[in-house]
Amino acid sequence: MNSPDMLGPSPLRRLAVKVCVPAWALLAGPAYAEGGIQDSQQVQRGRALLAQYQCGACHTIPGVPAARGEFAQTLRGWGQRSYIAGRLPNRPELLARWIAEPQALVPGTAMPSMGVSASDAQAMAAYLFTLR
């Protein structure tokens, strides 16, 4: 006798995967919905880099020690925002570019170029997208 698993997934199982997995990804937030489970080491590295580059001198950033700046917009709830700098879609890859080269995306912005590498910017964006 063949077991159901040997014959492949049942139509009901396929439907459950199609419905439940996307719903779970949406509930889990951008770390999951935007292309895979965020690596926790990358997220923690991003948090440390936000402190190292002294982003908190201008921004308030939850979870980053001494990041209580009031010159620029707070980064609280970053993962729920729609736009970067009020004009760019808030997506992880675009945020990483913004962190690395803000003037290239929005000439004349007050956000300074801090010499952040692409790799560091990706990690910093990963952390910011965990903020709810």
mmCIF file with all atom_site columns, C-alpha atoms in Angstrom:
data_model
loop_
_atom_site.group_PDB
_atom_site.id
_atom_site.type_symbol
_atom_site.label_atom_id
_atom_site.label_alt_id
_atom_site.label_comp_id
_atom_site.label_asym_id
_atom_site.label_entity_id
_atom_site.label_seq_id
_atom_site.pdbx_PDB_ins_code
_atom_site.Cartn_x
_atom_site.Cartn_y
_atom_site.Cartn_z
_atom_site.occupancy
_atom_site.B_iso_or_equiv
_atom_site.pdbx_formal_charge
_atom_site.auth_seq_id
_atom_site.auth_comp_id
_atom_site.auth_asym_id
_atom_site.auth_atom_id
_atom_site.pdbx_PDB_model_num
ATOM 1   C CA . MET A 1 1   ? 0.000  0.000  0.000  1.00 0.00 ? 1   MET A CA 1
ATOM 2   C CA . ASN A 1 2   ? 1.365  3.412  -0.900 1.00 0.00 ? 2   ASN A CA 1
ATOM 3   C CA . SER A 1 3   ? 1.384  6.154  1.685  1.00 0.00 ? 3   SER A CA 1
ATOM 4   C CA . PRO A 1 4   ? 0.031  9.601  0.679  1.00 0.00 ? 4   PRO A CA 1
ATOM 5   C CA . ASP A 1 5   ? 3.551  11.074 0.933  1.00 0.00 ? 5   ASP A CA 1
ATOM 6   C CA . MET A 1 6   ? 4.877  8.577  -1.617 1.00 0.00 ? 6   MET A CA 1
ATOM 7   C CA . LEU A 1 7   ? 2.299  9.755  -4.146 1.00 0.00 ? 7   LEU A CA 1
ATOM 8   C CA . GLY A 1 8   ? 3.221  13.426 -3.738 1.00 0.00 ? 8   GLY A CA 1
ATOM 9   C CA . PRO A 1 9   ? 1.441  16.242 -1.953 1.00 0.00 ? 9   PRO A CA 1
ATOM 10  C CA . SER A 1 10  ? -2.329 16.105 -1.879 1.00 0.00 ? 10  SER A CA 1
ATOM 11  C CA . PRO A 1 11  ? -4.357 18.973 -3.362 1.00 0.00 ? 11  PRO A CA 1
ATOM 12  C CA . LEU A 1 12  ? -5.337 19.988 0.175  1.00 0.00 ? 12  LEU A CA 1
ATOM 13  C CA . ARG A 1 13  ? -1.681 20.061 1.281  1.00 0.00 ? 13  ARG A CA 1
ATOM 14  C CA . ARG A 1 14  ? -0.723 22.155 -1.774 1.00 0.00 ? 14  ARG A CA 1
ATOM 15  C CA . LEU A 1 15  ? -3.516 24.620 -0.971 1.00 0.00 ? 15  LEU A CA 1
ATOM 16  C CA . ALA A 1 16  ? -2.399 24.872 2.662  1.00 0.00 ? 16  ALA A CA 1
ATOM 17  C CA . VAL A 1 17  ? 1.165  25.661 1.560  1.00 0.00 ? 17  VAL A CA 1
ATOM 18  C CA . LYS A 1 18  ? -0.034 28.281 -0.935 1.00 0.00 ? 18  LYS A CA 1
ATOM 19  C CA . VAL A 1 19  ? -2.208 30.015 1.668  1.00 0.00 ? 19  VAL A CA 1
ATOM 20  C CA . CYS A 1 20  ? -0.442 29.492 5.003  1.00 0.00 ? 20  CYS A CA 1
ATOM 21  C CA . VAL A 1 21  ? 3.163  30.166 3.998  1.00 0.00 ? 21  VAL A CA 1
ATOM 22  C CA . PRO A 1 22  ? 2.481  33.591 2.411  1.00 0.00 ? 22  PRO A CA 1
ATOM 23  C CA . ALA A 1 23  ? 0.222  34.536 5.341  1.00 0.00 ? 23  ALA A CA 1
ATOM 24  C CA . TRP A 1 24  ? 2.936  33.537 7.807  1.00 0.00 ? 24  TRP A CA 1
ATOM 25  C CA . ALA A 1 25  ? 5.501  35.579 5.856  1.00 0.00 ? 25  ALA A CA 1
ATOM 26  C CA . LEU A 1 26  ? 3.298  38.671 6.004  1.00 0.00 ? 26  LEU A CA 1
ATOM 27  C CA . LEU A 1 27  ? 2.717  38.276 9.733  1.00 0.00 ? 27  LEU A CA 1
ATOM 28  C CA . ALA A 1 28  ? 6.427  37.781 10.338 1.00 0.00 ? 28  ALA A CA 1
ATOM 29  C CA . GLY A 1 29  ? 7.240  41.134 8.730  1.00 0.00 ? 29  GLY A CA 1
ATOM 30  C CA . PRO A 1 30  ? 9.785  42.351 6.190  1.00 0.00 ? 30  PRO A CA 1
ATOM 31  C CA . ALA A 1 31  ? 12.578 40.194 7.532  1.00 0.00 ? 31  ALA A CA 1
ATOM 32  C CA . TYR A 1 32  ? 10.695 37.254 6.039  1.00 0.00 ? 32  TYR A CA 1
ATOM 33  C CA . ALA A 1 33  ? 8.427  38.785 3.400  1.00 0.00 ? 33  ALA A CA 1
ATOM 34  C CA . GLU A 1 34  ? 11.223 40.614 1.604  1.00 0.00 ? 34  GLU A CA 1
ATOM 35  C CA . GLY A 1 35  ? 13.115 37.574 0.443  1.00 0.00 ? 35  GLY A CA 1
ATOM 36  C CA . GLY A 1 36  ? 14.036 35.124 3.152  1.00 0.00 ? 36  GLY A CA 1
ATOM 37  C CA . ILE A 1 37  ? 14.753 34.826 6.816  1.00 0.00 ? 37  ILE A CA 1
ATOM 38  C CA . GLN A 1 38  ? 17.077 37.586 7.989  1.00 0.00 ? 38  GLN A CA 1
ATOM 39  C CA . ASP A 1 39  ? 20.299 36.239 9.369  1.00 0.00 ? 39  ASP A CA 1
ATOM 40  C CA . SER A 1 40  ? 20.380 37.221 13.043 1.00 0.00 ? 40  SER A CA 1
ATOM 41  C CA . GLN A 1 41  ? 24.139 37.750 12.880 1.00 0.00 ? 41  GLN A CA 1
ATOM 42  C CA . GLN A 1 42  ? 23.648 40.232 10.036 1.00 0.00 ? 42  GLN A CA 1
ATOM 43  C CA . VAL A 1 43  ? 21.000 42.060 12.046 1.00 0.00 ? 43  VAL A CA 1
ATOM 44  C CA . GLN A 1 44  ? 23.225 42.250 15.140 1.00 0.00 ? 44  GLN A CA 1
ATOM 45  C CA . ARG A 1 45  ? 26.152 43.360 12.991 1.00 0.00 ? 45  ARG A CA 1
ATOM 46  C CA . GLY A 1 46  ? 23.940 46.113 11.579 1.00 0.00 ? 46  GLY A CA 1
ATOM 47  C CA . ARG A 1 47  ? 23.045 47.318 15.066 1.00 0.00 ? 47  ARG A CA 1
ATOM 48  C CA . ALA A 1 48  ? 26.723 47.470 16.027 1.00 0.00 ? 48  ALA A CA 1
ATOM 49  C CA . LEU A 1 49  ? 27.571 49.307 12.804 1.00 0.00 ? 49  LEU A CA 1
ATOM 50  C CA . LEU A 1 50  ? 24.908 51.943 13.444 1.00 0.00 ? 50  LEU A CA 1
ATOM 51  C CA . ALA A 1 51  ? 26.746 52.688 16.696 1.00 0.00 ? 51  ALA A CA 1
ATOM 52  C CA . GLN A 1 52  ? 30.188 52.502 15.066 1.00 0.00 ? 52  GLN A CA 1
ATOM 53  C CA . TYR A 1 53  ? 29.264 55.007 12.333 1.00 0.00 ? 53  TYR A CA 1
ATOM 54  C CA . GLN A 1 54  ? 27.690 57.194 15.046 1.00 0.00 ? 54  GLN A CA 1
ATOM 55  C CA . CYS A 1 55  ? 24.324 57.380 13.328 1.00 0.00 ? 55  CYS A CA 1
ATOM 56  C CA . GLY A 1 56  ? 22.851 58.140 16.750 1.00 0.00 ? 56  GLY A CA 1
ATOM 57  C CA . ALA A 1 57  ? 24.505 61.546 16.751 1.00 0.00 ? 57  ALA A CA 1
ATOM 58  C CA . CYS A 1 58  ? 21.662 62.661 14.477 1.00 0.00 ? 58  CYS A CA 1
ATOM 59  C CA . HIS A 1 59  ? 19.024 59.898 14.778 1.00 0.00 ? 59  HIS A CA 1
ATOM 60  C CA . THR A 1 60  ? 17.234 58.224 17.665 1.00 0.00 ? 60  THR A CA 1
ATOM 61  C CA . ILE A 1 61  ? 17.596 54.479 17.013 1.00 0.00 ? 61  ILE A CA 1
ATOM 62  C CA . PRO A 1 62  ? 15.946 51.987 19.380 1.00 0.00 ? 62  PRO A CA 1
ATOM 63  C CA . GLY A 1 63  ? 18.314 49.271 20.557 1.00 0.00 ? 63  GLY A CA 1
ATOM 64  C CA . VAL A 1 64  ? 21.476 51.216 19.676 1.00 0.00 ? 64  VAL A CA 1
ATOM 65  C CA . PRO A 1 65  ? 23.304 52.509 22.765 1.00 0.00 ? 65  PRO A CA 1
ATOM 66  C CA . ALA A 1 66  ? 23.552 56.305 22.983 1.00 0.00 ? 66  ALA A CA 1
ATOM 67  C CA . ALA A 1 67  ? 21.576 56.764 19.731 1.00 0.00 ? 67  ALA A CA 1
ATOM 68  C CA . ARG A 1 68  ? 19.442 59.627 20.956 1.00 0.00 ? 68  ARG A CA 1
ATOM 69  C CA . GLY A 1 69  ? 20.063 62.250 18.284 1.00 0.00 ? 69  GLY A CA 1
ATOM 70  C CA . GLU A 1 70  ? 17.367 64.800 17.616 1.00 0.00 ? 70  GLU A CA 1
ATOM 71  C CA . PHE A 1 71  ? 18.818 66.529 14.551 1.00 0.00 ? 71  PHE A CA 1
ATOM 72  C CA . ALA A 1 72  ? 17.368 64.038 12.063 1.00 0.00 ? 72  ALA A CA 1
ATOM 73  C CA . GLN A 1 73  ? 14.204 61.959 12.008 1.00 0.00 ? 73  GLN A CA 1
ATOM 74  C CA . THR A 1 74  ? 13.851 59.161 14.555 1.00 0.00 ? 74  THR A CA 1
ATOM 75  C CA . LEU A 1 75  ? 14.276 55.673 13.120 1.00 0.00 ? 75  LEU A CA 1
ATOM 76  C CA . ARG A 1 76  ? 11.669 54.138 15.459 1.00 0.00 ? 76  ARG A CA 1
ATOM 77  C CA . GLY A 1 77  ? 9.319  51.835 13.589 1.00 0.00 ? 77  GLY A CA 1
ATOM 78  C CA . TRP A 1 78  ? 11.472 51.924 10.458 1.00 0.00 ? 78  TRP A CA 1
ATOM 79  C CA . GLY A 1 79  ? 10.186 48.570 9.189  1.00 0.00 ? 79  GLY A CA 1
ATOM 80  C CA . GLN A 1 80  ? 6.662  49.979 8.960  1.00 0.00 ? 80  GLN A CA 1
ATOM 81  C CA . ARG A 1 81  ? 7.517  53.054 6.917  1.00 0.00 ? 81  ARG A CA 1
ATOM 82  C CA . SER A 1 82  ? 6.583  53.510 3.288  1.00 0.00 ? 82  SER A CA 1
ATOM 83  C CA . TYR A 1 83  ? 9.284  55.940 2.202  1.00 0.00 ? 83  TYR A CA 1
ATOM 84  C CA . ILE A 1 84  ? 12.953 56.806 2.648  1.00 0.00 ? 84  ILE A CA 1
ATOM 85  C CA . ALA A 1 85  ? 13.558 60.565 2.864  1.00 0.00 ? 85  ALA A CA 1
ATOM 86  C CA . GLY A 1 86  ? 9.893  61.079 2.046  1.00 0.00 ? 86  GLY A CA 1
ATOM 87  C CA . ARG A 1 87  ? 10.313 60.063 -1.593 1.00 0.00 ? 87  ARG A CA 1
ATOM 88  C CA . LEU A 1 88  ? 12.003 56.683 -2.148 1.00 0.00 ? 88  LEU A CA 1
ATOM 89  C CA . PRO A 1 89  ? 10.133 53.378 -1.641 1.00 0.00 ? 89  PRO A CA 1
ATOM 90  C CA . ASN A 1 90  ? 11.233 51.807 1.624  1.00 0.00 ? 90  ASN A CA 1
ATOM 91  C CA . ARG A 1 91  ? 12.791 48.529 0.454  1.00 0.00 ? 91  ARG A CA 1
ATOM 92  C CA . PRO A 1 92  ? 15.871 46.862 1.979  1.00 0.00 ? 92  PRO A CA 1
ATOM 93  C CA . GLU A 1 93  ? 18.081 47.144 -1.128 1.00 0.00 ? 93  GLU A CA 1
ATOM 94  C CA . LEU A 1 94  ? 17.163 50.807 -1.629 1.00 0.00 ? 94  LEU A CA 1
ATOM 95  C CA . LEU A 1 95  ? 17.716 51.608 2.044  1.00 0.00 ? 95  LEU A CA 1
ATOM 96  C CA . ALA A 1 96  ? 21.186 50.054 1.838  1.00 0.00 ? 96  ALA A CA 1
ATOM 97  C CA . ARG A 1 97  ? 21.983 52.276 -1.170 1.00 0.00 ? 97  ARG A CA 1
ATOM 98  C CA . TRP A 1 98  ? 20.616 55.300 0.713  1.00 0.00 ? 98  TRP A CA 1
ATOM 99  C CA . ILE A 1 99  ? 22.846 54.566 3.705  1.00 0.00 ? 99  ILE A CA 1
ATOM 100 C CA . ALA A 1 100 ? 25.924 54.114 1.475  1.00 0.00 ? 100 ALA A CA 1
ATOM 101 C CA . GLU A 1 101 ? 25.362 57.024 -0.910 1.00 0.00 ? 101 GLU A CA 1
ATOM 102 C CA . PRO A 1 102 ? 22.464 59.307 0.039  1.00 0.00 ? 102 PRO A CA 1
ATOM 103 C CA . GLN A 1 103 ? 23.561 62.173 -2.216 1.00 0.00 ? 103 GLN A CA 1
ATOM 104 C CA . ALA A 1 104 ? 23.425 59.892 -5.280 1.00 0.00 ? 104 ALA A CA 1
ATOM 105 C CA . LEU A 1 105 ? 19.764 59.130 -4.615 1.00 0.00 ? 105 LEU A CA 1
ATOM 106 C CA . VAL A 1 106 ? 18.587 62.538 -3.371 1.00 0.00 ? 106 VAL A CA 1
ATOM 107 C CA . PRO A 1 107 ? 21.044 65.306 -4.309 1.00 0.00 ? 107 PRO A CA 1
ATOM 108 C CA . GLY A 1 108 ? 21.161 68.035 -1.693 1.00 0.00 ? 108 GLY A CA 1
ATOM 109 C CA . THR A 1 109 ? 19.781 65.897 1.129  1.00 0.00 ? 109 THR A CA 1
ATOM 110 C CA . ALA A 1 110 ? 20.956 66.718 4.642  1.00 0.00 ? 110 ALA A CA 1
ATOM 111 C CA . MET A 1 111 ? 21.969 63.064 5.111  1.00 0.00 ? 111 MET A CA 1
ATOM 112 C CA . PRO A 1 112 ? 25.767 62.995 4.868  1.00 0.00 ? 112 PRO A CA 1
ATOM 113 C CA . SER A 1 113 ? 27.844 60.351 3.150  1.00 0.00 ? 113 SER A CA 1
ATOM 114 C CA . MET A 1 114 ? 29.655 58.540 5.954  1.00 0.00 ? 114 MET A CA 1
ATOM 115 C CA . GLY A 1 115 ? 31.821 56.258 3.829  1.00 0.00 ? 115 GLY A CA 1
ATOM 116 C CA . VAL A 1 116 ? 29.696 53.199 4.582  1.00 0.00 ? 116 VAL A CA 1
ATOM 117 C CA . SER A 1 117 ? 30.562 50.160 2.444  1.00 0.00 ? 117 SER A CA 1
ATOM 118 C CA . ALA A 1 118 ? 27.817 48.315 0.579  1.00 0.00 ? 118 ALA A CA 1
ATOM 119 C CA . SER A 1 119 ? 28.218 45.308 2.886  1.00 0.00 ? 119 SER A CA 1
ATOM 120 C CA . ASP A 1 120 ? 27.964 47.436 6.028  1.00 0.00 ? 120 ASP A CA 1
ATOM 121 C CA . ALA A 1 121 ? 24.962 49.309 4.605  1.00 0.00 ? 121 ALA A CA 1
ATOM 122 C CA . GLN A 1 122 ? 23.150 46.017 3.949  1.00 0.00 ? 122 GLN A CA 1
ATOM 123 C CA . ALA A 1 123 ? 23.683 44.951 7.549  1.00 0.00 ? 123 ALA A CA 1
ATOM 124 C CA . MET A 1 124 ? 22.516 48.331 8.852  1.00 0.00 ? 124 MET A CA 1
ATOM 125 C CA . ALA A 1 125 ? 19.379 48.133 6.687  1.00 0.00 ? 125 ALA A CA 1
ATOM 126 C CA . ALA A 1 126 ? 18.721 44.604 7.970  1.00 0.00 ? 126 ALA A CA 1
ATOM 127 C CA . TYR A 1 127 ? 18.688 45.922 11.550 1.00 0.00 ? 127 TYR A CA 1
ATOM 128 C CA . LEU A 1 128 ? 16.506 48.923 10.713 1.00 0.00 ? 128 LEU A CA 1
ATOM 129 C CA . PHE A 1 129 ? 13.913 46.667 9.084  1.00 0.00 ? 129 PHE A CA 1
ATOM 130 C CA . THR A 1 130 ? 13.508 44.809 12.401 1.00 0.00 ? 130 THR A CA 1
ATOM 131 C CA . LEU A 1 131 ? 12.270 47.992 14.075 1.00 0.00 ? 131 LEU A CA 1
ATOM 132 C CA . ARG A 1 132 ? 8.492  47.992 14.473 1.00 0.00 ? 132 ARG A CA 1
#
